Coordinates of C-alpha atoms in Angstrom, one line a residue:
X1 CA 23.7 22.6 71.1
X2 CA 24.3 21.5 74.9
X3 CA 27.6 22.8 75.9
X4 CA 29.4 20.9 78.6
X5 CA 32.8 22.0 80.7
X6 CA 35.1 20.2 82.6
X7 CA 38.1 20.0 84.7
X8 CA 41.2 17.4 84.6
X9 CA 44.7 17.6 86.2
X10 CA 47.7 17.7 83.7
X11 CA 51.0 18.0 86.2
X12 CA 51.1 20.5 88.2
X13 CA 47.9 22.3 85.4
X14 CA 44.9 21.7 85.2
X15 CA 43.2 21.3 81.8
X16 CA 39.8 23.0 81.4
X17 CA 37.8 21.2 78.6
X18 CA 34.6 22.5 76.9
X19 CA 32.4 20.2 74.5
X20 CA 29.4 18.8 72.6
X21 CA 28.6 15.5 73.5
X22 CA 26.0 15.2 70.5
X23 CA 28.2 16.8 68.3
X24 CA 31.4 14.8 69.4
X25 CA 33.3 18.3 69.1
X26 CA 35.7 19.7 71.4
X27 CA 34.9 23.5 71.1
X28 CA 37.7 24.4 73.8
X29 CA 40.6 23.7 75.9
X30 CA 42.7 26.0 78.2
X31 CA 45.6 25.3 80.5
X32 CA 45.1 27.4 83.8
X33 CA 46.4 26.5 87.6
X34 CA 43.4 26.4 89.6
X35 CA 39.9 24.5 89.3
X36 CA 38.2 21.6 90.6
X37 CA 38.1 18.5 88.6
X38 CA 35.1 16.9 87.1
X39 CA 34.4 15.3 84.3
X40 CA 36.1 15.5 80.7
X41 CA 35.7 13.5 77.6
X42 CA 37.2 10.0 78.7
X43 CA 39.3 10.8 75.6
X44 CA 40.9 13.2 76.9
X45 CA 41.7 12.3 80.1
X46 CA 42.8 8.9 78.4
X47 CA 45.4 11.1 76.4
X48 CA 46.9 13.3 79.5
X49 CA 47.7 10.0 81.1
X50 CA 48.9 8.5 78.6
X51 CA 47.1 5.8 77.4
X52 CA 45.8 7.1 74.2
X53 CA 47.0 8.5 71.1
X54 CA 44.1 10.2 69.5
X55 CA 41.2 11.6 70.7
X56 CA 38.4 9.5 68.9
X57 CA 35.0 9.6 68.7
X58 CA 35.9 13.8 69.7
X59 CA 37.6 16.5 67.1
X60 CA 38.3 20.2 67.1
X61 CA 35.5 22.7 66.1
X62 CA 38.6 24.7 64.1
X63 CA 38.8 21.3 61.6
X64 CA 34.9 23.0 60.4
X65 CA 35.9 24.2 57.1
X66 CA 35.5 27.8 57.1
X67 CA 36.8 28.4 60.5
X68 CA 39.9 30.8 60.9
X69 CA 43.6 29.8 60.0
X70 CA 41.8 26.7 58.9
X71 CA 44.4 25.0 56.4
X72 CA 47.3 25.2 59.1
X73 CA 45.1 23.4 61.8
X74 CA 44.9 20.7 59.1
X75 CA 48.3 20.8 58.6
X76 CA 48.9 20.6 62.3
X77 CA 46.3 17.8 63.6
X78 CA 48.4 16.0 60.7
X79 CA 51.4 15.6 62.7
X80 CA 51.8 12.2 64.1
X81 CA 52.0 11.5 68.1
X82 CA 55.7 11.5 69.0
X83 CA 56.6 13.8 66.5
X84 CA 57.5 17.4 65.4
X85 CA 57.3 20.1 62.5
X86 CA 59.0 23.7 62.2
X87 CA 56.7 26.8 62.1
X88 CA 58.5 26.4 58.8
X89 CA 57.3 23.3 57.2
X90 CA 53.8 23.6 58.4
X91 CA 53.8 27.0 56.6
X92 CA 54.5 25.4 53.4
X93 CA 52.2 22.8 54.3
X94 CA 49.3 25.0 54.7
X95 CA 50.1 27.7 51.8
X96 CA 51.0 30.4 54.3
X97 CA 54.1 32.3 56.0
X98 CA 55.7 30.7 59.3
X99 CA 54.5 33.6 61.1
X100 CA 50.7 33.0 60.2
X101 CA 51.7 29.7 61.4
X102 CA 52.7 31.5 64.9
X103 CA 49.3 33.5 65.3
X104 CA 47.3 30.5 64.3
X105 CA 49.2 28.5 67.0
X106 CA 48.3 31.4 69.8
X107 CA 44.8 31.4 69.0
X108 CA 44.4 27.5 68.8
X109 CA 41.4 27.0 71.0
X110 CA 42.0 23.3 70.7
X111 CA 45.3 22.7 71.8
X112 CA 45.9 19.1 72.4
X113 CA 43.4 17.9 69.6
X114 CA 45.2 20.1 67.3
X115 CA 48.1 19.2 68.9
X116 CA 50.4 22.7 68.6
X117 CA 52.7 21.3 70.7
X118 CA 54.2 19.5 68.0
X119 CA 55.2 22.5 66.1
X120 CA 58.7 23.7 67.2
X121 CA 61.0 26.6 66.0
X122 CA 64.1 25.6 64.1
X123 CA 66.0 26.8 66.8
X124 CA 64.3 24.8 69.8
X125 CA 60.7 24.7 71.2
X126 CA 59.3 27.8 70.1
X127 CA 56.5 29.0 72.5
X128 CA 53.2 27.7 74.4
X129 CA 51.0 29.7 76.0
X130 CA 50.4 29.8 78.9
X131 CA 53.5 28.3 79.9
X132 CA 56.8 26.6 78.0
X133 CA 56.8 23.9 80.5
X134 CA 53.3 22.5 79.3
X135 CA 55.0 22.1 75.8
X136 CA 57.5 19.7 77.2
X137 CA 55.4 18.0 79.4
X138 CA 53.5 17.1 76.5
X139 CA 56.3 16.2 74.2
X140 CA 57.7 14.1 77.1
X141 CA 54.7 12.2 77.4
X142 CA 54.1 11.2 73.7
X143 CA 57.9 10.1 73.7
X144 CA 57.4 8.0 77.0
X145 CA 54.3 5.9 75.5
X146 CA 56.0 5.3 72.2
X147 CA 59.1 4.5 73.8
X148 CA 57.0 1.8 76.2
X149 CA 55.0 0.9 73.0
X150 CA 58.6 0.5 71.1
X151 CA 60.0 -1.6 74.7
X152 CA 56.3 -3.6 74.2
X153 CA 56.5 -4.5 70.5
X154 CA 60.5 -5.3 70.3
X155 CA 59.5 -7.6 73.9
X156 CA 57.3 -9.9 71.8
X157 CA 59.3 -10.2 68.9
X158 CA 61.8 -11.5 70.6
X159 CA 59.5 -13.9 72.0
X160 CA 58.5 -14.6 68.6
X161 CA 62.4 -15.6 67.2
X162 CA 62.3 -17.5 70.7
X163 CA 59.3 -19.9 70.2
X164 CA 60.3 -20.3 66.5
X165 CA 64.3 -21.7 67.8
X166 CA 62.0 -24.1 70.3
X167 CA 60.4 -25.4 67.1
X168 CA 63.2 -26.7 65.1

């Protein structure tokens, strides 16, 4: 299987991307500061800028059955954009204990696809490796598009009510 790697700017990171184009699988993604850019997946650079919500046709080489700490990436790629689940609940999810939950989360090789950014502590963010601030970046950014998305759809309903007063 051709392997292919490549660069995008997240913020002030850059997001290092390796994949299968064949395969449509996303074998691994890593945050680091330095880098030049070239090519990624359009669906992920679609996603870093906000523009999409999933990462279709691509997903995670940890989703193979089999792979390591399998169930709890399940759980996890499970959590819908915009939102956010405990170690906790994706432990219970998954069958496992909260801190499996953590290791599995550490050792995501995916991040972003199986989107571990999403899973917070009960007492705040938790942890993101390499650095907290990616976390929020992230969270930030799902929260801006559905907010827009929110703005868009509220926008044409009230054009709707509008057009149906000019009809009566």
């Amino acid at each position: 299987m051709d392997i292919s790697t490549g660069i995008c700017r997240f913020g002030l990171w850059r997001v290092r991307v390796e994949w299968s184009e064949e395969a449509h699988l996303i074998h691994r993604i890593s945050f680091t500061r330095s880098g030049d850019d070239s090519p990624v997946p359009q669906a992920v650079s679609r996603y870093l800028s906000g523009k999409a919500e999933s990462f279709d046709p691509y997903g995670s080489i940890a989703l193979s059955r089999g792979y390591p700490f399998y169930d709890i990436y399940k759980a996890v790629s499970e959590i819908p954009y915009g939102e956010v689940r405990t170690y906790s609940e994706i432990a219970e999810a998954s069958g496992t204990h909260h801190r499996t939950v953590g290791v599995a989360m550490r050792r995501n090789p995916t991040p972003l696809i199986i989107p571990c950014h999403r899973v917070v502590s009960k007492t705040g963010l938790g942890g993101y490796s390499p650095d907290i601030s990616i976390k929020k970046d992230l969270l930030n950014l799902e929260k801006k598009v559905l907010r827009k998305k929110s703005r868009s759809a509220n926008a044409a309903s009230d054009e709707d009510r509008t057009q149906d007063l000019n009809c009566v």
